[in-house]
Short mmCIF file of C-alpha atoms in Angstrom, two decimals:
data_model
loop_
_atom_site.label_atom_id
_atom_site.label_comp_id
_atom_site.label_asym_id
_atom_site.label_seq_id
_atom_site.Cartn_x
_atom_site.Cartn_y
_atom_site.Cartn_z
CA MET B 1 -0.25 0.45 0.17
CA SER B 2 1.95 3.61 -1.48
CA GLN B 3 0.95 5.75 2.08
CA ALA B 4 1.12 9.66 1.04
CA THR B 5 2.44 10.35 4.51
CA LEU B 6 5.06 7.91 4.53
CA ARG B 7 8.54 9.21 2.43
CA ILE B 8 10.70 6.71 0.52
CA MET B 9 14.33 6.13 1.32
CA LYS B 10 14.82 3.26 -1.01
CA ILE B 11 12.86 2.14 -4.58
CA SER B 12 13.14 -1.57 -6.38
CA GLY B 13 14.43 -1.71 -10.22
CA HIS B 14 14.79 2.04 -10.13
CA ALA B 15 16.84 4.12 -12.20
CA GLY B 16 18.11 7.67 -11.10
CA THR B 17 17.77 9.11 -7.76
CA VAL B 18 14.58 9.02 -4.87
CA PRO B 19 12.26 11.66 -5.07
CA GLY B 20 11.74 13.19 -1.89
CA ALA B 21 14.85 11.07 -0.10
CA GLY B 22 16.22 13.15 2.85
CA THR B 23 13.33 15.82 3.01
CA GLN B 24 11.93 14.80 6.02
CA ARG B 25 13.72 14.10 9.51
CA GLU B 26 11.91 10.68 10.94
CA PHE B 27 13.45 8.38 12.74
CA GLN B 28 13.21 4.23 12.21
CA VAL B 29 10.46 2.07 13.44
CA CYS B 30 10.71 -0.96 14.74
CA LYS B 31 9.00 -3.84 16.63
CA LEU B 32 10.72 -5.50 20.07
CA VAL B 33 9.45 -9.59 20.28
CA ASP B 34 10.45 -10.86 23.50
CA THR B 35 10.17 -14.64 23.14
CA THR B 36 10.30 -14.60 26.60
CA THR B 37 7.45 -13.82 27.23
CA CYS B 38 5.47 -15.07 24.33
CA ILE B 39 2.56 -17.06 25.62
CA GLY B 40 1.26 -18.50 21.77
CA CYS B 41 -1.70 -17.18 21.99
CA LYS B 42 -1.83 -16.13 18.58
CA ALA B 43 -3.23 -12.88 19.17
CA CYS B 44 -1.29 -11.44 17.01
CA GLU B 45 -2.25 -13.39 14.25
CA VAL B 46 -5.73 -13.23 13.98
CA ALA B 47 -5.60 -9.28 14.87
CA CYS B 48 -3.21 -9.37 11.34
CA GLN B 49 -5.91 -11.48 9.33
CA GLU B 50 -8.50 -9.01 10.11
CA TRP B 51 -6.55 -5.34 10.53
CA ASN B 52 -5.33 -6.36 6.83
CA ASP B 53 -9.15 -7.59 6.03
CA LEU B 54 -7.19 -11.22 4.38
CA PRO B 55 -9.19 -13.79 3.27
CA PHE B 56 -9.65 -17.00 4.99
CA ALA B 57 -5.67 -19.52 4.97
CA ALA B 58 -6.61 -22.69 5.49
CA THR B 59 -4.87 -24.39 8.52
CA ALA B 60 -2.50 -27.38 8.59
CA PHE B 61 -2.08 -28.93 11.19
CA ASP B 62 0.99 -30.95 11.52
CA ASN B 63 1.74 -32.52 15.41
CA THR B 64 1.88 -29.13 17.02
CA TYR B 65 -0.06 -25.99 17.96
CA GLN B 66 1.33 -23.97 14.40
CA THR B 67 -1.53 -22.55 12.87
CA MET B 68 0.41 -23.52 9.87
CA PRO B 69 4.03 -25.01 8.38
CA SER B 70 5.27 -21.30 6.86
CA THR B 71 3.73 -17.72 6.53
CA ALA B 72 1.39 -17.39 3.29
CA TRP B 73 0.13 -14.80 1.03
CA ASN B 74 -2.69 -14.68 3.00
CA PHE B 75 -1.17 -15.18 6.37
CA TRP B 76 1.56 -12.88 7.36
CA ASN B 77 2.22 -12.98 10.82
CA LEU B 78 2.33 -16.99 11.98
CA ILE B 79 4.11 -18.26 15.66
CA LYS B 80 6.01 -20.85 15.48
CA PHE B 81 6.19 -23.28 18.26
CA ASN B 82 9.19 -25.21 18.75
CA GLU B 83 9.58 -28.04 21.75
CA HIS B 84 13.22 -27.47 22.74
CA PRO B 85 14.49 -30.08 25.44
CA LYS B 86 16.40 -28.86 27.92
CA GLU B 87 20.15 -29.95 29.43
CA ASP B 88 17.85 -31.29 32.37
CA GLY B 89 15.79 -33.47 29.95
CA THR B 90 12.77 -31.67 30.29
CA MET B 91 11.15 -29.46 27.61
CA MET B 92 10.41 -26.16 26.96
CA TRP B 93 8.39 -24.32 24.51
CA LEU B 94 10.19 -21.52 22.45
CA MET B 95 7.77 -19.49 20.93
CA ARG B 96 8.27 -16.89 17.84
CA LYS B 97 6.10 -14.63 16.14
CA ASP B 98 7.47 -15.07 12.78
CA GLN B 99 6.87 -12.12 9.63
CA CYS B 100 8.91 -9.75 7.56
CA MET B 101 11.94 -8.62 9.23
CA HIS B 102 12.22 -5.01 7.66
CA CYS B 103 15.65 -5.39 7.26
CA ALA B 104 17.65 -2.03 6.73
CA GLU B 105 19.34 -3.62 3.61
CA PRO B 106 16.39 -5.92 2.35
CA GLY B 107 17.51 -8.64 -0.37
CA CYS B 108 13.71 -8.62 -1.98
CA LEU B 109 14.43 -4.83 -2.39
CA ALA B 110 18.02 -5.08 -4.05
CA ALA B 111 16.49 -8.62 -5.98
CA CYS B 112 13.57 -6.93 -7.61
CA PRO B 113 13.59 -5.72 -11.09
CA ALA B 114 10.04 -3.78 -11.41
CA ASP B 115 10.63 0.13 -10.62
CA GLY B 116 8.66 0.94 -7.52
CA ALA B 117 7.42 -2.81 -6.66
CA ILE B 118 9.44 -2.54 -3.00
CA VAL B 119 10.18 0.47 -1.63
CA GLN B 120 11.94 0.91 2.10
CA TYR B 121 10.11 4.20 4.10
CA THR B 122 12.64 6.04 6.33
CA ASN B 123 10.97 4.90 8.89
CA GLY B 124 12.29 1.75 8.09
CA ILE B 125 9.43 -0.53 6.87
CA VAL B 126 9.86 -2.02 3.77
CA ASP B 127 6.85 -2.09 1.47
CA PHE B 128 5.64 -4.26 -1.74
CA GLN B 129 3.45 -1.86 -3.80
CA GLN B 130 0.93 -4.99 -5.79
CA ASP B 131 -0.17 -2.12 -8.75
CA LYS B 132 3.76 -2.45 -9.59
CA CYS B 133 4.56 -5.74 -8.80
CA ILE B 134 5.09 -7.98 -12.09
CA GLY B 135 4.87 -10.97 -10.54
CA CYS B 136 8.68 -12.44 -11.19
CA GLY B 137 9.51 -13.73 -7.49
CA TYR B 138 12.79 -12.52 -7.00
CA CYS B 139 11.90 -11.08 -4.08
CA ILE B 140 11.48 -14.46 -2.95
CA THR B 141 15.15 -15.42 -4.05
CA GLY B 142 16.44 -12.35 -2.65
CA CYS B 143 14.77 -12.83 1.35
CA PRO B 144 17.40 -14.46 3.68
CA PHE B 145 13.89 -15.08 5.93
CA ASP B 146 11.26 -16.83 3.41
CA VAL B 147 9.13 -14.33 3.83
CA PRO B 148 7.85 -12.85 0.20
CA LYS B 149 4.89 -15.13 -0.89
CA LEU B 150 3.43 -15.01 -3.81
CA ASN B 151 -0.65 -15.26 -4.46
CA PRO B 152 -0.44 -17.57 -7.68
CA SER B 153 -3.98 -16.63 -9.30
CA THR B 154 -3.10 -12.89 -9.30
CA ARG B 155 0.71 -13.09 -9.63
CA LYS B 156 1.30 -10.45 -6.74
CA VAL B 157 3.95 -11.08 -4.17
CA HIS B 158 2.66 -10.18 -0.39
CA LYS B 159 4.00 -9.94 2.88
CA CYS B 160 3.62 -8.06 5.98
CA THR B 161 3.24 -4.24 5.99
CA LEU B 162 4.38 -3.54 9.16
CA CYS B 163 0.98 -1.74 9.14
CA ALA B 164 2.58 0.97 7.56
CA ASP B 165 -1.40 1.86 7.21
CA ARG B 166 -1.36 2.52 10.90
CA VAL B 167 2.04 3.68 11.48
CA SER B 168 1.63 6.55 9.18
CA GLN B 169 -1.73 7.61 11.44
CA SER B 170 0.53 7.11 14.57
CA LEU B 171 -1.08 4.32 15.28
CA GLU B 172 0.96 1.34 16.84
CA PRO B 173 0.77 -2.17 13.73
CA ALA B 174 -2.31 -4.32 14.63
CA CYS B 175 -0.22 -6.83 16.21
CA ILE B 176 1.19 -5.12 19.16
CA LYS B 177 -2.01 -3.60 20.14
CA ALA B 178 -4.04 -7.22 20.30
CA CYS B 179 -0.40 -8.89 22.41
CA PRO B 180 -2.23 -9.86 26.21
CA THR B 181 0.99 -10.42 27.88
CA GLY B 182 3.28 -7.60 26.30
CA CYS B 183 5.91 -9.28 24.74
CA LEU B 184 4.95 -6.72 21.66
CA HIS B 185 6.18 -3.85 21.87
CA PHE B 186 6.47 -0.76 18.91
CA GLY B 187 8.59 2.07 18.67
CA SER B 188 11.24 3.78 17.56
CA LYS B 189 14.36 1.39 16.74
CA ASP B 190 16.83 3.15 19.58
CA ASP B 191 14.14 2.73 22.14
CA MET B 192 13.24 -1.06 21.14
CA LYS B 193 16.69 -1.68 21.27
CA ASP B 194 17.06 0.23 24.85
CA LEU B 195 14.49 -2.42 26.19
CA ALA B 196 15.34 -5.13 24.22
CA GLU B 197 19.28 -4.94 25.96
CA LYS B 198 17.49 -4.40 29.33
CA ARG B 199 15.55 -7.23 28.80
CA ALA B 200 18.21 -9.51 28.13
CA HIS B 201 19.73 -8.39 30.96
CA GLN B 202 16.70 -9.09 33.24
CA LEU B 203 17.24 -12.79 31.85
CA ARG B 204 21.00 -13.28 32.31
CA VAL B 205 21.07 -11.85 35.75
CA ASN B 206 17.61 -12.97 37.12
CA SER B 207 16.58 -15.53 35.02
CA GLY B 208 19.14 -18.37 34.58
CA PHE B 209 18.89 -17.33 30.99
CA GLU B 210 22.91 -16.34 30.83
CA LYS B 211 23.06 -16.78 26.55
CA ALA B 212 20.02 -14.22 26.67
CA GLY B 213 20.69 -11.36 24.50
CA VAL B 214 18.73 -9.42 21.31
CA TYR B 215 18.73 -10.50 17.95
CA ASP B 216 19.25 -7.80 14.91
CA PRO B 217 21.33 -9.83 12.62
CA PRO B 218 24.17 -6.79 11.43
CA GLY B 219 23.93 -9.19 8.24
CA VAL B 220 21.44 -7.07 6.59
CA GLY B 221 22.22 -3.97 8.69
CA GLY B 222 19.89 -4.65 11.71
CA THR B 223 16.27 -5.57 10.98
CA GLY B 224 13.07 -3.53 12.02
CA VAL B 225 11.99 -6.62 14.07
CA ILE B 226 14.53 -7.03 17.18
CA TYR B 227 13.64 -10.75 19.17
CA VAL B 228 14.72 -11.19 22.84
CA LEU B 229 15.39 -14.90 22.69
CA HIS B 230 16.40 -17.07 25.93
CA ASP B 231 19.62 -18.50 24.16
CA ALA B 232 21.13 -15.92 21.25
CA THR B 233 24.08 -18.25 20.27
CA ASN B 234 21.23 -20.66 18.82
CA PRO B 235 18.26 -19.08 16.55
CA GLU B 236 17.76 -21.66 15.06
CA ALA B 237 16.33 -23.41 17.43
CA TYR B 238 12.80 -21.11 17.50
CA GLY B 239 11.53 -21.98 13.88
CA GLY B 240 14.85 -21.42 11.55
CA LEU B 241 15.88 -18.23 12.43
CA PRO B 242 19.28 -18.19 10.71
CA ALA B 243 21.78 -17.31 12.64
CA ASN B 244 23.12 -14.70 10.78
CA PRO B 245 21.32 -13.79 7.43
CA SER B 246 22.60 -11.75 4.85
CA VAL B 247 21.81 -11.09 0.89
CA PRO B 248 22.36 -13.95 -0.66
CA TRP B 249 26.28 -14.16 -2.11
CA ALA B 250 24.42 -15.23 -6.10
CA VAL B 251 21.97 -12.43 -5.56
CA ARG B 252 24.68 -9.80 -4.86
CA LEU B 253 27.11 -10.99 -6.95
CA TRP B 254 24.19 -11.02 -9.23
CA LYS B 255 22.93 -7.62 -8.77
CA THR B 256 25.80 -5.66 -9.50
CA PRO B 257 29.55 -7.19 -10.18
CA LEU B 258 27.92 -9.36 -12.55
CA LYS B 259 25.19 -6.84 -14.07
CA TRP B 260 28.44 -4.36 -14.65
CA LEU B 261 30.41 -6.93 -16.13
CA GLY B 262 26.88 -8.13 -18.58
CA ASN B 263 26.47 -4.39 -19.68
CA PHE B 264 30.46 -3.95 -20.52
CA ALA B 265 30.16 -6.99 -22.24
CA MET B 266 27.17 -6.05 -23.97
CA LEU B 267 28.41 -2.53 -25.09
CA GLY B 268 31.34 -3.83 -25.61
CA GLY B 269 29.99 -5.97 -28.36
CA LEU B 270 28.09 -3.37 -29.69
CA ILE B 271 31.03 -1.23 -30.59
CA GLY B 272 33.61 -4.03 -31.44
CA VAL B 273 31.12 -5.21 -34.54
CA THR B 274 30.85 -1.41 -35.00
CA LEU B 275 34.31 -0.85 -35.32
CA HIS B 276 34.94 -3.99 -37.27
CA TYR B 277 32.37 -2.94 -40.03
CA LEU B 278 34.09 0.79 -39.95
CA ARG B 279 38.02 -1.05 -40.41
CA PHE B 280 37.14 -4.02 -42.87
CA GLY B 281 33.57 -3.34 -44.34
CA PRO B 282 31.19 -6.19 -45.66
CA LYS B 283 32.32 -9.12 -46.88
CA THR B 284 31.51 -9.09 -50.69
CA VAL B 285 31.52 -11.90 -53.46
CA PRO B 286 34.05 -11.35 -56.24
CA ASP B 287 33.14 -10.41 -59.93
CA SER B 288 29.74 -9.32 -58.23
CA LYS B 289 29.63 -5.54 -59.29
CA ALA B 290 25.76 -5.74 -57.66
CA GLU B 291 27.81 -6.42 -54.04
CA GLU B 292 29.91 -3.12 -54.57
CA HIS B 293 27.54 -1.12 -52.43
CA PRO B 294 28.54 -0.67 -48.73
CA MET H 1 10.16 -8.05 -52.66
CA SER H 2 11.73 -5.98 -55.84
CA THR H 3 15.47 -7.54 -55.86
CA THR H 4 16.41 -4.27 -57.31
CA THR H 5 15.50 -2.33 -54.22
CA PHE H 6 16.67 -4.92 -51.60
CA PRO H 7 20.86 -4.55 -51.39
CA HIS H 8 21.75 -8.07 -50.14
CA ALA H 9 19.50 -9.47 -52.84
CA ARG H 10 21.21 -8.49 -55.55
CA ALA H 11 23.29 -11.60 -55.69
CA HIS H 12 20.55 -13.24 -57.62
CA SER H 13 20.54 -10.90 -59.93
CA SER H 14 23.15 -11.56 -62.03
CA SER H 15 23.32 -14.58 -64.91
CA GLU H 16 24.74 -16.98 -62.30
CA ASP H 17 23.50 -20.05 -60.76
CA ARG H 18 21.16 -20.42 -57.70
CA ILE H 19 22.00 -22.51 -55.60
CA LEU H 20 19.19 -23.56 -52.56
CA ARG H 21 21.24 -23.26 -48.95
CA TYR H 22 18.05 -23.65 -46.84
CA THR H 23 15.12 -25.53 -47.53
CA PHE H 24 11.96 -23.51 -46.85
CA GLY H 25 11.53 -25.72 -43.38
CA GLU H 26 15.18 -24.77 -42.28
CA ARG H 27 13.89 -21.00 -42.75
CA VAL H 28 10.61 -20.96 -40.97
CA LEU H 29 12.67 -22.75 -38.19
CA HIS H 30 15.26 -20.20 -38.16
CA TRP H 31 13.16 -17.53 -37.74
CA VAL H 32 10.45 -18.80 -35.03
CA ALA H 33 13.91 -19.75 -33.27
CA GLY H 34 15.09 -15.62 -33.74
CA LEU H 35 11.74 -13.50 -33.20
CA SER H 36 11.96 -15.53 -30.22
CA TYR H 37 14.92 -15.07 -29.48
CA VAL H 38 14.18 -11.61 -29.82
CA TYR H 39 11.02 -11.35 -27.58
CA LEU H 40 13.21 -13.05 -25.11
CA LEU H 41 16.27 -10.72 -25.11
CA LEU H 42 14.18 -7.38 -24.64
CA THR H 43 12.08 -8.44 -21.85
CA GLY H 44 15.06 -10.21 -20.55
CA LEU H 45 16.74 -6.96 -20.27
CA ALA H 46 13.94 -4.82 -19.05
CA PHE H 47 13.88 -7.51 -16.36
CA TRP H 48 18.53 -7.02 -15.98
CA SER H 49 18.46 -3.58 -15.57
CA PRO H 50 16.35 -0.37 -14.35
CA TYR H 51 17.87 1.56 -17.14
CA LEU H 52 16.33 -0.40 -19.40
CA PHE H 53 12.76 -1.67 -17.21
CA TRP H 54 11.09 0.75 -20.21
CA LEU H 55 11.68 -1.74 -22.98
CA ALA H 56 9.11 -3.83 -21.36
CA ILE H 57 6.04 -1.27 -22.57
CA PHE H 58 6.34 -2.01 -25.77
CA PHE H 59 5.66 -5.35 -24.75
CA GLY H 60 2.39 -4.61 -23.21
CA GLY H 61 4.30 -3.70 -19.65
CA GLY H 62 5.98 -5.86 -16.85
CA PRO H 63 3.15 -8.25 -15.64
CA THR H 64 2.42 -9.10 -19.46
CA ALA H 65 6.16 -9.09 -20.49
CA ARG H 66 7.09 -11.49 -16.99
CA PHE H 67 3.92 -13.80 -17.93
CA TRP H 68 5.21 -14.65 -21.96
CA HIS H 69 8.76 -14.82 -21.09
CA PRO H 70 8.94 -18.10 -19.80
CA TRP H 71 6.35 -19.64 -23.04
CA MET H 72 8.20 -17.98 -25.30
CA GLY H 73 11.39 -19.85 -23.74
CA LEU H 74 9.62 -22.77 -24.71
CA ILE H 75 9.14 -22.03 -27.97
CA PHE H 76 12.66 -21.08 -28.33
CA THR H 77 14.34 -24.07 -27.11
CA ALA H 78 12.11 -26.42 -29.22
CA SER H 79 13.55 -24.36 -32.06
CA VAL H 80 17.01 -24.36 -30.75
CA VAL H 81 16.58 -28.35 -30.02
CA ARG H 82 14.56 -29.12 -33.81
CA MET H 83 17.73 -27.41 -35.32
CA TYR H 84 20.06 -30.42 -33.29
CA GLY H 85 17.80 -32.31 -35.09
CA ILE H 86 18.45 -31.64 -38.31
CA TRP H 87 21.35 -29.80 -38.09
CA HIS H 88 23.83 -31.82 -35.87
CA ARG H 89 25.61 -33.79 -38.74
CA ASP H 90 26.20 -30.67 -40.25
CA MET H 91 27.56 -29.20 -36.73
CA ARG H 92 30.33 -31.60 -36.38
CA THR H 93 34.16 -29.96 -36.09
CA THR H 94 35.75 -31.18 -39.26
CA ALA H 95 39.40 -30.83 -40.07
CA ALA H 96 38.54 -28.66 -42.63
CA ASP H 97 37.14 -26.72 -40.52
CA ARG H 98 40.58 -26.48 -37.66
CA GLU H 99 42.44 -25.85 -40.88
CA TRP H 100 39.91 -23.10 -41.69
CA ALA H 101 40.60 -22.22 -37.83
CA LYS H 102 44.13 -21.43 -38.36
CA HIS H 103 43.07 -18.86 -41.24
CA VAL H 104 40.31 -17.09 -39.15
CA GLY H 105 42.62 -13.53 -38.73
CA ASP H 106 42.55 -13.99 -42.85
CA TYR H 107 38.66 -14.13 -42.34
CA ILE H 108 38.32 -11.26 -39.83
CA ARG H 109 40.49 -8.87 -42.41
CA ASN H 110 38.11 -9.80 -45.25
CA GLN H 111 41.12 -11.27 -47.03
CA ASP H 112 38.96 -14.75 -47.49
CA GLU H 113 41.13 -15.84 -50.72
CA ASN H 114 44.03 -16.85 -47.84
CA LEU H 115 41.01 -19.28 -46.39
CA PRO H 116 40.95 -23.32 -47.06
CA PRO H 117 37.54 -24.93 -48.63
CA ILE H 118 34.88 -25.42 -45.96
CA GLY H 119 31.40 -27.13 -45.82
CA ARG H 120 28.38 -25.65 -45.48
CA PHE H 121 29.32 -24.18 -42.58
CA ASN H 122 31.90 -22.46 -41.14
CA ILE H 123 33.29 -23.63 -37.13
CA GLY H 124 32.23 -20.15 -36.44
CA GLN H 125 28.33 -20.93 -37.41
CA LYS H 126 29.28 -24.54 -35.86
CA GLN H 127 29.71 -22.94 -32.72
CA PHE H 128 27.44 -20.70 -32.45
CA PHE H 129 25.04 -23.50 -32.88
CA TRP H 130 26.37 -25.22 -30.37
CA LEU H 131 26.21 -21.65 -27.64
CA MET H 132 22.66 -21.63 -28.79
CA LEU H 133 21.44 -25.06 -27.98
CA LEU H 134 23.40 -25.60 -24.55
CA GLY H 135 22.47 -22.55 -23.80
CA GLY H 136 19.02 -22.56 -24.21
CA ILE H 137 18.85 -25.94 -22.81
CA ALA H 138 20.66 -24.70 -19.56
CA LEU H 139 18.73 -21.16 -19.83
CA LEU H 140 15.11 -23.27 -19.93
CA LEU H 141 16.52 -25.31 -17.15
CA SER H 142 17.01 -22.54 -15.13
CA GLY H 143 14.29 -20.21 -16.51
CA VAL H 144 12.60 -23.14 -14.92
CA ALA H 145 13.72 -22.91 -11.85
CA LEU H 146 12.68 -19.24 -11.80
CA TRP H 147 9.50 -19.47 -12.87
CA LEU H 148 8.19 -22.01 -10.49
CA VAL H 149 10.26 -20.21 -7.59
CA ASN H 150 6.86 -20.16 -4.79
CA ASP H 151 6.91 -23.76 -5.35
CA ILE H 152 11.15 -24.89 -4.39
CA PRO H 153 11.14 -25.36 -0.70
CA TRP H 154 13.34 -23.15 1.37
CA SER H 155 15.68 -26.13 1.65
CA TRP H 156 16.20 -26.42 -1.73
CA ARG H 157 17.20 -22.78 -1.95
CA TRP H 158 20.15 -23.43 -3.28
CA LEU H 159 18.68 -23.78 -6.54
CA ARG H 160 16.78 -20.51 -6.89
CA TYR H 161 20.54 -19.08 -6.30
CA ALA H 162 21.73 -20.95 -8.73
CA ALA H 163 19.16 -20.57 -10.83
CA VAL H 164 19.23 -16.89 -11.34
CA LEU H 165 23.53 -16.67 -11.70
CA VAL H 166 23.12 -19.75 -14.66
CA HIS H 167 20.56 -17.82 -16.29
CA ALA H 168 22.07 -14.50 -16.49
CA VAL H 169 25.11 -15.73 -17.16
CA THR H 170 23.87 -17.67 -19.97
CA ALA H 171 21.37 -15.00 -21.38
CA LEU H 172 25.16 -13.01 -21.71
CA LEU H 173 27.79 -15.75 -23.62
CA THR H 174 24.33 -16.13 -25.89
CA ILE H 175 24.01 -12.45 -26.47
CA GLY H 176 27.43 -12.00 -27.32
CA GLY H 177 27.04 -14.87 -30.16
CA PHE H 178 23.99 -13.04 -30.90
CA ILE H 179 25.30 -10.12 -31.91
CA ILE H 180 28.39 -11.52 -33.75
CA HIS H 181 25.75 -13.55 -35.36
CA VAL H 182 23.22 -10.27 -36.50
CA TYR H 183 26.47 -8.12 -37.07
CA MET H 184 27.79 -11.18 -39.77
CA GLY H 185 24.36 -12.14 -41.25
CA THR H 186 23.51 -8.89 -42.06
CA ALA H 187 25.69 -6.08 -42.36
CA MET H 188 29.39 -8.15 -42.67
CA VAL H 189 28.80 -11.12 -45.27
CA ARG H 190 26.90 -9.89 -48.60
CA GLY H 191 24.09 -12.26 -49.46
CA GLY H 192 23.72 -14.60 -45.77
CA PHE H 193 20.59 -12.53 -44.58
CA THR H 194 19.02 -13.30 -48.15
CA SER H 195 20.15 -16.86 -48.13
CA ILE H 196 17.94 -17.25 -45.23
CA ILE H 197 15.12 -15.49 -46.11
CA ARG H 198 14.63 -16.97 -49.96
CA GLY H 199 17.14 -19.54 -49.05
CA GLU H 200 19.40 -19.34 -52.26
CA VAL H 201 22.99 -17.88 -52.61
CA SER H 202 24.87 -17.43 -55.83
CA SER H 203 26.90 -20.79 -57.17
CA THR H 204 30.17 -17.49 -56.76
CA TRP H 205 29.24 -17.03 -53.16
CA ALA H 206 28.39 -20.64 -51.79
CA ARG H 207 32.52 -21.47 -54.02
CA MET H 208 33.97 -18.96 -51.80
CA HIS H 209 32.50 -18.89 -48.86
CA HIS H 210 31.84 -23.15 -48.26
CA ARG H 211 33.35 -24.53 -51.61
CA LEU H 212 33.31 -28.38 -50.71
CA TRP H 213 29.81 -27.59 -49.69
CA TYR H 214 29.11 -26.37 -53.10
CA GLU H 215 30.61 -29.11 -54.89
CA LYS H 216 28.86 -31.55 -52.98
CA VAL H 217 25.41 -29.86 -54.01
CA LYS H 218 25.99 -27.64 -56.78
CA ASP H 219 23.85 -30.08 -59.23
CA THR H 220 21.62 -31.46 -56.28
CA HIS H 221 20.80 -27.92 -55.45
CA SER H 222 21.09 -25.70 -58.38
CA LEU H 223 17.83 -23.56 -59.07
CA GLY H 224 19.19 -22.56 -62.50
CA LYS H 225 19.82 -19.01 -63.09
#
């Protein structure tokens, strides 16, 4: 959804500058998910479906409490349930709210070839503009978190908007509003990081989670959604949260050095054949007067 | 089209024998491949660079171009595979080709009198054929992965990464061959473009460029004066 009140910072597939970038003083927004106080009630899932008016998404039972195996084009917010074996042989729940991470360096945006189909606002929200999406699915390849999902009937890609429509009107995202335990917080990135570090410290010192920490992966420039984890050394245990995500190297290679190498090679080929013609001219058949034209 | 207004056709306005170089079927196949490749090239370039995205406008806009690009890719690859079926015997490198290749500098400098005789295709044409055949297959395989990217499971994501790289590198290689092919077929080698449109070359042309082939077919493929 295009938000007239939000200023755009980055545009996918865009030749030239970004109009309006840097014209407004705006802080980066952030969602903080404290996995240690999540009770798996799924209120955030329901709030997301309701606020965004998403059509019914079929649930799929796979022997867990999880609503479905992964997010879908019409299901952007999914609590991942993980039964985690503790060192003392007992089990504990690791429940993580999975959604778009709103990377500072979005792989989806880097991979997208369609002008303006993916934008990043100056407040850090990464938003898909379905009216400009061409349905190629390159964002699916570019994302290190398996977030963008294609609607096969419209060939448009959808994901969490971080409720850009609400945020632009100074409201918190719908999931935050619905959370009953206070495990979800919303505010400026600085405030959320501060709060997250305080909570992680509390967990380490007072609650016996010595490996507790904050997940704000530097490989993608930090994210607009950060987690407090009981064990920050093992994010994979939280339903496949990558330990050190970055834009896939294949996408970086493809979109920067290979692109420029290819552009120069194609241009060089055109210049080469032109120079050949100017230097040597056409190959004509001898003894044929009709072939003497340039 | 009149031979008096189309310069490439003038080789045949002389009183020489005309030789059939490409049958009607071969010409149709060439143009199915050629036109589908041009569509794939222009729409592919639109998706390649933001500075070329405007090319998509000529093909109905981004979503439409993206919709037809894979289907056109099926047509292109099918046509080059069919070319393999009818041409692969002509496309094997021979001893005459290897001898000719030693003099490729003379060919580039248009000093064709120094070149040894060769068969129906020269080694450059043969290499272009194999480039487009193998390139077409690689583009199709990687293209199917790009087409169905949403159906590739997360645990197989290496396939997505391989597909974007293989598709881009192979496309660039075929573009290199394509630039040379179009230049040589239209501007450089006079008489070549007519041969793939009308199927005919003059006997002088055939003797000069493909003497071994000419000696073999001059009686069977003659179309008269």
